[in-house]
């Protein structure tokens, strides 16, 4: 059972999700990013109001936390999401190097509200040829030139 | 084998990826979004220069295309990515409802250049308890309130 600070941060994420629906900004999802017991950034889903299909609560919160801290790494921070992340947001959490994830509602709850992320997890887990998204590889050998440029740039910023 | 317009759009994505490395903006990745044979938007990776771990080429191109078209749905458009998308970008392509994906380099090529997306695909495909990311569910039942608010809002914009 949740208690203390963890429950407080999760309740904040849930309250933001509810506010977001009432304000008509986007879907019923929000996230809070915390470092050392303090909120660094918080954000709700704004897909429809900002015309950005990537503007899920978690992605918006990661972007806001990185802006607030001036870094592309959130190592040392944790994320509280009102709902279990979709594959896009889960992978974004890895890219952001967050230390841990707490979520409220499950994928199954979200599905009951019309958000079928389970199907998206299946698609992402399939081999390319089995996915519903028509996909083809083109000019793979020519693309190596960009990796060659990368590897031969000693001043590159790895991430 | 690629030919004609498809090869042209992919070569544009590859050229943007190479330019991006030379300019020091970010990683060796870029994407072009096309509708009816014309480029709607194009973008390269800007993770390090914009302090945004979600600013991969595909995500940046999706955001730019949505801004250009004033919509959160890119149905009717296709994406040319210089490299096989990571799970974040692949899921973003589904959320954006793009019609098709063309990619240049494979995951295996990217791994040779130090970008190990295969590991991230494995993590996203695992059950929660098996992932390297510490994860816990909190207050799932309280979060239902935000879905309740969503379902009881007739004026909501579904996406």
PDB file of N, CA and C in Angstrom, chain B residues 7-101:
ATOM      1  N   UNK B   7      13.302   6.645 -53.037  1.00  0.00           N
ATOM      2  CA  UNK B   7      14.743   6.762 -52.807  1.00  0.00           C
ATOM      3  C   UNK B   7      15.136   8.220 -52.565  1.00  0.00           C
ATOM      4  N   UNK B   8      14.470   9.118 -53.273  1.00  0.00           N
ATOM      5  CA  UNK B   8      14.778  10.545 -53.116  1.00  0.00           C
ATOM      6  C   UNK B   8      14.470  11.011 -51.679  1.00  0.00           C
ATOM      7  N   UNK B   9      13.312  10.607 -51.166  1.00  0.00           N
ATOM      8  CA  UNK B   9      12.952  11.030 -49.801  1.00  0.00           C
ATOM      9  C   UNK B   9      13.888  10.399 -48.772  1.00  0.00           C
ATOM     10  N   UNK B  10      14.259   9.141 -48.995  1.00  0.00           N
ATOM     11  CA  UNK B  10      15.178   8.504 -48.053  1.00  0.00           C
ATOM     12  C   UNK B  10      16.551   9.165 -48.112  1.00  0.00           C
ATOM     13  N   UNK B  11      16.999   9.524 -49.320  1.00  0.00           N
ATOM     14  CA  UNK B  11      18.304  10.208 -49.420  1.00  0.00           C
ATOM     15  C   UNK B  11      18.259  11.556 -48.719  1.00  0.00           C
ATOM     16  N   UNK B  12      17.112  12.205 -48.753  1.00  0.00           N
ATOM     17  CA  UNK B  12      16.964  13.483 -48.037  1.00  0.00           C
ATOM     18  C   UNK B  12      17.104  13.237 -46.528  1.00  0.00           C
ATOM     19  N   UNK B  13      16.454  12.188 -46.019  1.00  0.00           N
ATOM     20  CA  UNK B  13      16.556  11.883 -44.583  1.00  0.00           C
ATOM     21  C   UNK B  13      18.013  11.587 -44.200  1.00  0.00           C
ATOM     22  N   UNK B  14      18.702  10.824 -45.041  1.00  0.00           N
ATOM     23  CA  UNK B  14      20.100  10.478 -44.752  1.00  0.00           C
ATOM     24  C   UNK B  14      20.973  11.730 -44.785  1.00  0.00           C
ATOM     25  N   UNK B  15      20.734  12.604 -45.777  1.00  0.00           N
ATOM     26  CA  UNK B  15      21.523  13.839 -45.868  1.00  0.00           C
ATOM     27  C   UNK B  15      21.314  14.709 -44.628  1.00  0.00           C
ATOM     28  N   UNK B  16      20.074  14.786 -44.149  1.00  0.00           N
ATOM     29  CA  UNK B  16      19.787  15.565 -42.929  1.00  0.00           C
ATOM     30  C   UNK B  16      20.507  14.964 -41.719  1.00  0.00           C
ATOM     31  N   UNK B  17      20.566  13.637 -41.657  1.00  0.00           N
ATOM     32  CA  UNK B  17      21.244  12.973 -40.536  1.00  0.00           C
ATOM     33  C   UNK B  17      22.731  13.306 -40.544  1.00  0.00           C
ATOM     34  N   UNK B  18      23.334  13.315 -41.735  1.00  0.00           N
ATOM     35  CA  UNK B  18      24.769  13.629 -41.845  1.00  0.00           C
ATOM     36  C   UNK B  18      25.013  15.097 -41.492  1.00  0.00           C
ATOM     37  N   UNK B  19      24.181  15.982 -42.027  1.00  0.00           N
ATOM     38  CA  UNK B  19      24.289  17.420 -41.701  1.00  0.00           C
ATOM     39  C   UNK B  19      24.187  17.635 -40.192  1.00  0.00           C
ATOM     40  N   UNK B  20      23.293  16.867 -39.558  1.00  0.00           N
ATOM     41  CA  UNK B  20      23.035  17.035 -38.128  1.00  0.00           C
ATOM     42  C   UNK B  20      24.266  16.730 -37.291  1.00  0.00           C
ATOM     43  N   UNK B  21      24.990  15.685 -37.688  1.00  0.00           N
ATOM     44  CA  UNK B  21      26.226  15.333 -36.990  1.00  0.00           C
ATOM     45  C   UNK B  21      27.265  16.426 -37.206  1.00  0.00           C
ATOM     46  N   UNK B  22      27.403  16.865 -38.458  1.00  0.00           N
ATOM     47  CA  UNK B  22      28.423  17.890 -38.775  1.00  0.00           C
ATOM     48  C   UNK B  22      28.144  19.183 -38.031  1.00  0.00           C
ATOM     49  N   UNK B  23      26.851  19.520 -37.860  1.00  0.00           N
ATOM     50  CA  UNK B  23      26.473  20.762 -37.184  1.00  0.00           C
ATOM     51  C   UNK B  23      26.485  20.612 -35.665  1.00  0.00           C
ATOM     52  N   UNK B  24      26.669  19.381 -35.169  1.00  0.00           N
ATOM     53  CA  UNK B  24      26.733  19.174 -33.715  1.00  0.00           C
ATOM     54  C   UNK B  24      25.399  19.321 -33.014  1.00  0.00           C
ATOM     55  N   UNK B  25      24.304  19.130 -33.739  1.00  0.00           N
ATOM     56  CA  UNK B  25      22.971  19.335 -33.152  1.00  0.00           C
ATOM     57  C   UNK B  25      22.510  18.117 -32.345  1.00  0.00           C
ATOM     58  N   UNK B  26      22.879  16.927 -32.810  1.00  0.00           N
ATOM     59  CA  UNK B  26      22.434  15.719 -32.105  1.00  0.00           C
ATOM     60  C   UNK B  26      22.929  14.478 -32.809  1.00  0.00           C
ATOM     61  N   UNK B  27      22.263  13.364 -32.566  1.00  0.00           N
ATOM     62  CA  UNK B  27      22.678  12.076 -33.103  1.00  0.00           C
ATOM     63  C   UNK B  27      22.467  11.966 -34.610  1.00  0.00           C
ATOM     64  N   UNK B  28      23.001  10.899 -35.214  1.00  0.00           N
ATOM     65  CA  UNK B  28      22.985  10.719 -36.660  1.00  0.00           C
ATOM     66  C   UNK B  28      21.667  10.146 -37.184  1.00  0.00           C
ATOM     67  N   UNK B  29      20.591  10.857 -36.918  1.00  0.00           N
ATOM     68  CA  UNK B  29      19.258  10.367 -37.275  1.00  0.00           C
ATOM     69  C   UNK B  29      18.392  11.528 -37.758  1.00  0.00           C
ATOM     70  N   UNK B  30      17.575  11.262 -38.770  1.00  0.00           N
ATOM     71  CA  UNK B  30      16.640  12.287 -39.251  1.00  0.00           C
ATOM     72  C   UNK B  30      15.460  11.600 -39.922  1.00  0.00           C
ATOM     73  N   UNK B  31      14.393  12.346 -40.120  1.00  0.00           N
ATOM     74  CA  UNK B  31      13.192  11.786 -40.739  1.00  0.00           C
ATOM     75  C   UNK B  31      12.473  12.844 -41.562  1.00  0.00           C
ATOM     76  N   UNK B  32      11.771  12.362 -42.577  1.00  0.00           N
ATOM     77  CA  UNK B  32      11.033  13.224 -43.504  1.00  0.00           C
ATOM     78  C   UNK B  32       9.606  12.686 -43.572  1.00  0.00           C
ATOM     79  N   UNK B  33       8.621  13.569 -43.488  1.00  0.00           N
ATOM     80  CA  UNK B  33       7.220  13.148 -43.585  1.00  0.00           C
ATOM     81  C   UNK B  33       6.625  13.696 -44.876  1.00  0.00           C
ATOM     82  N   UNK B  34       5.971  12.804 -45.616  1.00  0.00           N
ATOM     83  CA  UNK B  34       5.530  13.092 -46.978  1.00  0.00           C
ATOM     84  C   UNK B  34       4.032  12.847 -47.108  1.00  0.00           C
ATOM     85  N   UNK B  35       3.359  13.753 -47.782  1.00  0.00           N
ATOM     86  CA  UNK B  35       1.940  13.538 -48.134  1.00  0.00           C
ATOM     87  C   UNK B  35       1.752  13.841 -49.606  1.00  0.00           C
ATOM     88  N   UNK B  36       1.103  12.955 -50.315  1.00  0.00           N
ATOM     89  CA  UNK B  36       0.843  13.154 -51.750  1.00  0.00           C
ATOM     90  C   UNK B  36       2.109  13.529 -52.510  1.00  0.00           C
ATOM     91  N   UNK B  37       3.217  12.867 -52.181  1.00  0.00           N
ATOM     92  CA  UNK B  37       4.460  13.091 -52.935  1.00  0.00           C
ATOM     93  C   UNK B  37       5.219  14.355 -52.605  1.00  0.00           C
ATOM     94  N   UNK B  38       4.774  15.081 -51.563  1.00  0.00           N
ATOM     95  CA  UNK B  38       5.483  16.310 -51.175  1.00  0.00           C
ATOM     96  C   UNK B  38       5.894  16.248 -49.723  1.00  0.00           C
ATOM     97  N   UNK B  39       7.060  16.830 -49.401  1.00  0.00           N
ATOM     98  CA  UNK B  39       7.550  16.851 -48.023  1.00  0.00           C
ATOM     99  C   UNK B  39       6.724  17.835 -47.204  1.00  0.00           C
ATOM    100  N   UNK B  40       6.123  17.337 -46.117  1.00  0.00           N
ATOM    101  CA  UNK B  40       5.324  18.161 -45.205  1.00  0.00           C
ATOM    102  C   UNK B  40       6.226  18.724 -44.107  1.00  0.00           C
ATOM    103  N   UNK B  41       7.173  17.901 -43.643  1.00  0.00           N
ATOM    104  CA  UNK B  41       8.068  18.322 -42.566  1.00  0.00           C
ATOM    105  C   UNK B  41       9.284  17.420 -42.570  1.00  0.00           C
ATOM    106  N   UNK B  42      10.380  17.942 -42.042  1.00  0.00           N
ATOM    107  CA  UNK B  42      11.587  17.132 -41.902  1.00  0.00           C
ATOM    108  C   UNK B  42      12.303  17.606 -40.652  1.00  0.00           C
ATOM    109  N   UNK B  43      13.023  16.695 -40.007  1.00  0.00           N
ATOM    110  CA  UNK B  43      13.678  17.061 -38.756  1.00  0.00           C
ATOM    111  C   UNK B  43      14.759  16.035 -38.438  1.00  0.00           C
ATOM    112  N   UNK B  44      15.732  16.478 -37.662  1.00  0.00           N
ATOM    113  CA  UNK B  44      16.802  15.586 -37.211  1.00  0.00           C
ATOM    114  C   UNK B  44      16.763  15.482 -35.692  1.00  0.00           C
ATOM    115  N   UNK B  45      17.533  14.552 -35.190  1.00  0.00           N
ATOM    116  CA  UNK B  45      17.654  14.353 -33.740  1.00  0.00           C
ATOM    117  C   UNK B  45      18.260  15.596 -33.085  1.00  0.00           C
ATOM    118  N   UNK B  46      17.663  16.038 -31.970  1.00  0.00           N
ATOM    119  CA  UNK B  46      18.213  17.204 -31.259  1.00  0.00           C
ATOM    120  C   UNK B  46      18.246  16.962 -29.756  1.00  0.00           C
ATOM    121  N   UNK B  47      18.435  15.718 -29.358  1.00  0.00           N
ATOM    122  CA  UNK B  47      18.422  15.363 -27.933  1.00  0.00           C
ATOM    123  C   UNK B  47      19.384  16.230 -27.127  1.00  0.00           C
ATOM    124  N   UNK B  48      20.643  16.279 -27.579  1.00  0.00           N
ATOM    125  CA  UNK B  48      21.655  16.925 -26.740  1.00  0.00           C
ATOM    126  C   UNK B  48      21.585  18.452 -26.818  1.00  0.00           C
ATOM    127  N   UNK B  49      21.273  18.993 -27.995  1.00  0.00           N
ATOM    128  CA  UNK B  49      21.289  20.456 -28.125  1.00  0.00           C
ATOM    129  C   UNK B  49      20.041  21.105 -27.558  1.00  0.00           C
ATOM    130  N   UNK B  50      18.918  20.368 -27.499  1.00  0.00           N
ATOM    131  CA  UNK B  50      17.696  20.959 -26.938  1.00  0.00           C
ATOM    132  C   UNK B  50      17.381  20.399 -25.553  1.00  0.00           C
ATOM    133  N   UNK B  51      18.275  19.578 -25.004  1.00  0.00           N
ATOM    134  CA  UNK B  51      18.038  18.967 -23.680  1.00  0.00           C
ATOM    135  C   UNK B  51      16.674  18.301 -23.637  1.00  0.00           C
ATOM    136  N   UNK B  52      16.414  17.439 -24.616  1.00  0.00           N
ATOM    137  CA  UNK B  52      15.118  16.750 -24.665  1.00  0.00           C
ATOM    138  C   UNK B  52      15.350  15.309 -25.109  1.00  0.00           C
ATOM    139  N   UNK B  53      15.311  14.369 -24.164  1.00  0.00           N
ATOM    140  CA  UNK B  53      15.598  12.977 -24.519  1.00  0.00           C
ATOM    141  C   UNK B  53      14.554  12.367 -25.455  1.00  0.00           C
ATOM    142  N   UNK B  54      13.436  13.049 -25.660  1.00  0.00           N
ATOM    143  CA  UNK B  54      12.423  12.540 -26.596  1.00  0.00           C
ATOM    144  C   UNK B  54      12.591  13.130 -27.999  1.00  0.00           C
ATOM    145  N   UNK B  55      13.588  14.009 -28.184  1.00  0.00           N
ATOM    146  CA  UNK B  55      13.729  14.724 -29.456  1.00  0.00           C
ATOM    147  C   UNK B  55      14.500  13.904 -30.485  1.00  0.00           C
ATOM    148  N   UNK B  56      14.012  12.692 -30.748  1.00  0.00           N
ATOM    149  CA  UNK B  56      14.557  11.864 -31.814  1.00  0.00           C
ATOM    150  C   UNK B  56      14.067  12.420 -33.158  1.00  0.00           C
ATOM    151  N   UNK B  57      14.723  12.009 -34.237  1.00  0.00           N
ATOM    152  CA  UNK B  57      14.348  12.520 -35.554  1.00  0.00           C
ATOM    153  C   UNK B  57      12.884  12.299 -35.877  1.00  0.00           C
ATOM    154  N   UNK B  58      12.382  11.097 -35.600  1.00  0.00           N
ATOM    155  CA  UNK B  58      10.991  10.779 -35.957  1.00  0.00           C
ATOM    156  C   UNK B  58      10.010  11.604 -35.121  1.00  0.00           C
ATOM    157  N   UNK B  59      10.264  11.714 -33.805  1.00  0.00           N
ATOM    158  CA  UNK B  59       9.366  12.496 -32.939  1.00  0.00           C
ATOM    159  C   UNK B  59       9.384  13.962 -33.369  1.00  0.00           C
ATOM    160  N   UNK B  60      10.579  14.496 -33.634  1.00  0.00           N
ATOM    161  CA  UNK B  60      10.660  15.892 -34.072  1.00  0.00           C
ATOM    162  C   UNK B  60       9.927  16.104 -35.399  1.00  0.00           C
ATOM    163  N   UNK B  61      10.053  15.145 -36.309  1.00  0.00           N
ATOM    164  CA  UNK B  61       9.384  15.278 -37.612  1.00  0.00           C
ATOM    165  C   UNK B  61       7.863  15.182 -37.452  1.00  0.00           C
ATOM    166  N   UNK B  62       7.397  14.283 -36.594  1.00  0.00           N
ATOM    167  CA  UNK B  62       5.954  14.159 -36.337  1.00  0.00           C
ATOM    168  C   UNK B  62       5.415  15.458 -35.746  1.00  0.00           C
ATOM    169  N   UNK B  63       6.130  16.010 -34.779  1.00  0.00           N
ATOM    170  CA  UNK B  63       5.663  17.259 -34.162  1.00  0.00           C
ATOM    171  C   UNK B  63       5.628  18.388 -35.185  1.00  0.00           C
ATOM    172  N   UNK B  64       6.661  18.440 -36.031  1.00  0.00           N
ATOM    173  CA  UNK B  64       6.727  19.505 -37.048  1.00  0.00           C
ATOM    174  C   UNK B  64       5.618  19.336 -38.089  1.00  0.00           C
ATOM    175  N   UNK B  65       5.361  18.101 -38.485  1.00  0.00           N
ATOM    176  CA  UNK B  65       4.313  17.859 -39.491  1.00  0.00           C
ATOM    177  C   UNK B  65       2.940  18.224 -38.924  1.00  0.00           C
ATOM    178  N   UNK B  66       2.708  17.880 -37.664  1.00  0.00           N
ATOM    179  CA  UNK B  66       1.419  18.218 -37.041  1.00  0.00           C
ATOM    180  C   UNK B  66       1.250  19.733 -36.930  1.00  0.00           C
ATOM    181  N   UNK B  67       2.333  20.413 -36.570  1.00  0.00           N
ATOM    182  CA  UNK B  67       2.276  21.888 -36.539  1.00  0.00           C
ATOM    183  C   UNK B  67       1.959  22.432 -37.932  1.00  0.00           C
ATOM    184  N   UNK B  68       2.640  21.897 -38.942  1.00  0.00           N
ATOM    185  CA  UNK B  68       2.464  22.400 -40.312  1.00  0.00           C
ATOM    186  C   UNK B  68       1.034  22.180 -40.804  1.00  0.00           C
ATOM    187  N   UNK B  69       0.444  21.046 -40.419  1.00  0.00           N
ATOM    188  CA  UNK B  69      -0.888  20.698 -40.925  1.00  0.00           C
ATOM    189  C   UNK B  69      -2.004  21.073 -39.957  1.00  0.00           C
ATOM    190  N   UNK B  70      -1.658  21.485 -38.728  1.00  0.00           N
ATOM    191  CA  UNK B  70      -2.679  21.871 -37.754  1.00  0.00           C
ATOM    192  C   UNK B  70      -3.563  20.721 -37.317  1.00  0.00           C
ATOM    193  N   UNK B  71      -2.954  19.539 -37.111  1.00  0.00           N
ATOM    194  CA  UNK B  71      -3.726  18.351 -36.756  1.00  0.00           C
ATOM    195  C   UNK B  71      -2.901  17.446 -35.859  1.00  0.00           C
ATOM    196  N   UNK B  72      -3.582  16.574 -35.088  1.00  0.00           N
ATOM    197  CA  UNK B  72      -2.825  15.588 -34.325  1.00  0.00           C
ATOM    198  C   UNK B  72      -2.848  14.214 -35.005  1.00  0.00           C
ATOM    199  N   UNK B  73      -3.403  14.163 -36.213  1.00  0.00           N
ATOM    200  CA  UNK B  73      -3.422  12.910 -36.972  1.00  0.00           C
ATOM    201  C   UNK B  73      -2.707  13.087 -38.304  1.00  0.00           C
ATOM    202  N   UNK B  74      -1.742  12.242 -38.557  1.00  0.00           N
ATOM    203  CA  UNK B  74      -1.014  12.287 -39.824  1.00  0.00           C
ATOM    204  C   UNK B  74      -1.469  11.170 -40.769  1.00  0.00           C
ATOM    205  N   UNK B  75      -2.708  10.720 -40.599  1.00  0.00           N
ATOM    206  CA  UNK B  75      -3.270   9.759 -41.556  1.00  0.00           C
ATOM    207  C   UNK B  75      -3.168  10.374 -42.953  1.00  0.00           C
ATOM    208  N   UNK B  76      -2.746   9.569 -43.910  1.00  0.00           N
ATOM    209  CA  UNK B  76      -2.543  10.083 -45.265  1.00  0.00           C
ATOM    210  C   UNK B  76      -1.096  10.454 -45.547  1.00  0.00           C
ATOM    211  N   UNK B  77      -0.269  10.440 -44.492  1.00  0.00           N
ATOM    212  CA  UNK B  77       1.157  10.751 -44.647  1.00  0.00           C
ATOM    213  C   UNK B  77       1.994   9.488 -44.424  1.00  0.00           C
ATOM    214  N   UNK B  78       3.214   9.489 -44.944  1.00  0.00           N
ATOM    215  CA  UNK B  78       4.169   8.410 -44.659  1.00  0.00           C
ATOM    216  C   UNK B  78       5.447   9.031 -44.119  1.00  0.00           C
ATOM    217  N   UNK B  79       6.219   8.224 -43.384  1.00  0.00           N
ATOM    218  CA  UNK B  79       7.469   8.726 -42.794  1.00  0.00           C
ATOM    219  C   UNK B  79       8.657   7.957 -43.354  1.00  0.00           C
ATOM    220  N   UNK B  80       9.702   8.696 -43.710  1.00  0.00           N
ATOM    221  CA  UNK B  80      10.985   8.134 -44.123  1.00  0.00           C
ATOM    222  C   UNK B  80      11.970   8.437 -43.004  1.00  0.00           C
ATOM    223  N   UNK B  81      12.467   7.411 -42.343  1.00  0.00           N
ATOM    224  CA  UNK B  81      13.424   7.624 -41.255  1.00  0.00           C
ATOM    225  C   UNK B  81      14.776   7.070 -41.671  1.00  0.00           C
ATOM    226  N   UNK B  82      15.830   7.802 -41.390  1.00  0.00           N
ATOM    227  CA  UNK B  82      17.166   7.357 -41.798  1.00  0.00           C
ATOM    228  C   UNK B  82      17.543   6.041 -41.135  1.00  0.00           C
ATOM    229  N   UNK B  83      16.879   5.700 -40.030  1.00  0.00           N
ATOM    230  CA  UNK B  83      17.209   4.467 -39.298  1.00  0.00           C
ATOM    231  C   UNK B  83      15.927   3.836 -38.751  1.00  0.00           C
ATOM    232  N   UNK B  84      15.966   2.551 -38.550  1.00  0.00           N
ATOM    233  CA  UNK B  84      14.840   1.826 -37.951  1.00  0.00           C
ATOM    234  C   UNK B  84      14.491   2.490 -36.609  1.00  0.00           C
ATOM    235  N   UNK B  85      13.226   2.808 -36.385  1.00  0.00           N
ATOM    236  CA  UNK B  85      12.863   3.560 -35.169  1.00  0.00           C
ATOM    237  C   UNK B  85      13.067   2.752 -33.890  1.00  0.00           C
ATOM    238  N   UNK B  86      13.368   3.460 -32.806  1.00  0.00           N
ATOM    239  CA  UNK B  86      13.378   2.847 -31.469  1.00  0.00           C
ATOM    240  C   UNK B  86      11.920   2.646 -31.047  1.00  0.00           C
ATOM    241  N   UNK B  87      11.667   1.930 -29.955  1.00  0.00           N
ATOM    242  CA  UNK B  87      10.259   1.692 -29.553  1.00  0.00           C
ATOM    243  C   UNK B  87       9.480   2.979 -29.281  1.00  0.00           C
ATOM    244  N   UNK B  88      10.161   4.013 -28.744  1.00  0.00           N
ATOM    245  CA  UNK B  88       9.469   5.289 -28.510  1.00  0.00           C
ATOM    246  C   UNK B  88       8.959   5.851 -29.830  1.00  0.00           C
ATOM    247  N   UNK B  89       9.828   5.878 -30.811  1.00  0.00           N
ATOM    248  CA  UNK B  89       9.460   6.467 -32.105  1.00  0.00           C
ATOM    249  C   UNK B  89       8.472   5.586 -32.856  1.00  0.00           C
ATOM    250  N   UNK B  90       8.634   4.277 -32.755  1.00  0.00           N
ATOM    251  CA  UNK B  90       7.676   3.380 -33.417  1.00  0.00           C
ATOM    252  C   UNK B  90       6.275   3.591 -32.846  1.00  0.00           C
ATOM    253  N   UNK B  91       6.168   3.656 -31.528  1.00  0.00           N
ATOM    254  CA  UNK B  91       4.850   3.879 -30.917  1.00  0.00           C
ATOM    255  C   UNK B  91       4.316   5.261 -31.288  1.00  0.00           C
ATOM    256  N   UNK B  92       5.206   6.260 -31.376  1.00  0.00           N
ATOM    257  CA  UNK B  92       4.772   7.606 -31.790  1.00  0.00           C
ATOM    258  C   UNK B  92       4.211   7.575 -33.214  1.00  0.00           C
ATOM    259  N   UNK B  93       4.815   6.755 -34.077  1.00  0.00           N
ATOM    260  CA  UNK B  93       4.329   6.618 -35.463  1.00  0.00           C
ATOM    261  C   UNK B  93       2.908   6.046 -35.467  1.00  0.00           C
ATOM    262  N   UNK B  94       2.643   5.083 -34.589  1.00  0.00           N
ATOM    263  CA  UNK B  94       1.267   4.561 -34.462  1.00  0.00           C
ATOM    264  C   UNK B  94       0.327   5.641 -33.925  1.00  0.00           C
ATOM    265  N   UNK B  95       0.738   6.336 -32.847  1.00  0.00           N
ATOM    266  CA  UNK B  95      -0.134   7.372 -32.279  1.00  0.00           C
ATOM    267  C   UNK B  95      -0.449   8.453 -33.317  1.00  0.00           C
ATOM    268  N   UNK B  96       0.528   8.733 -34.189  1.00  0.00           N
ATOM    269  CA  UNK B  96       0.329   9.779 -35.196  1.00  0.00           C
ATOM    270  C   UNK B  96      -0.491   9.270 -36.386  1.00  0.00           C
ATOM    271  N   UNK B  97      -0.763   7.950 -36.379  1.00  0.00           N
ATOM    272  CA  UNK B  97      -1.571   7.337 -37.447  1.00  0.00           C
ATOM    273  C   UNK B  97      -0.953   7.483 -38.836  1.00  0.00           C
ATOM    274  N   UNK B  98       0.349   7.468 -38.897  1.00  0.00           N
ATOM    275  CA  UNK B  98       1.018   7.505 -40.200  1.00  0.00           C
ATOM    276  C   UNK B  98       0.660   6.251 -40.993  1.00  0.00           C
ATOM    277  N   UNK B  99       0.565   6.382 -42.313  1.00  0.00           N
ATOM    278  CA  UNK B  99       0.137   5.261 -43.156  1.00  0.00           C
ATOM    279  C   UNK B  99       1.217   4.200 -43.329  1.00  0.00           C
ATOM    280  N   UNK B 100       2.472   4.627 -43.354  1.00  0.00           N
ATOM    281  CA  UNK B 100       3.549   3.665 -43.621  1.00  0.00           C
ATOM    282  C   UNK B 100       4.879   4.216 -43.132  1.00  0.00           C
ATOM    283  N   UNK B 101       5.816   3.306 -42.949  1.00  0.00           N
ATOM    284  CA  UNK B 101       7.167   3.621 -42.469  1.00  0.00           C
ATOM    285  C   UNK B 101       8.193   3.064 -43.451  1.00  0.00           C
TER     286      UNK B 101
END
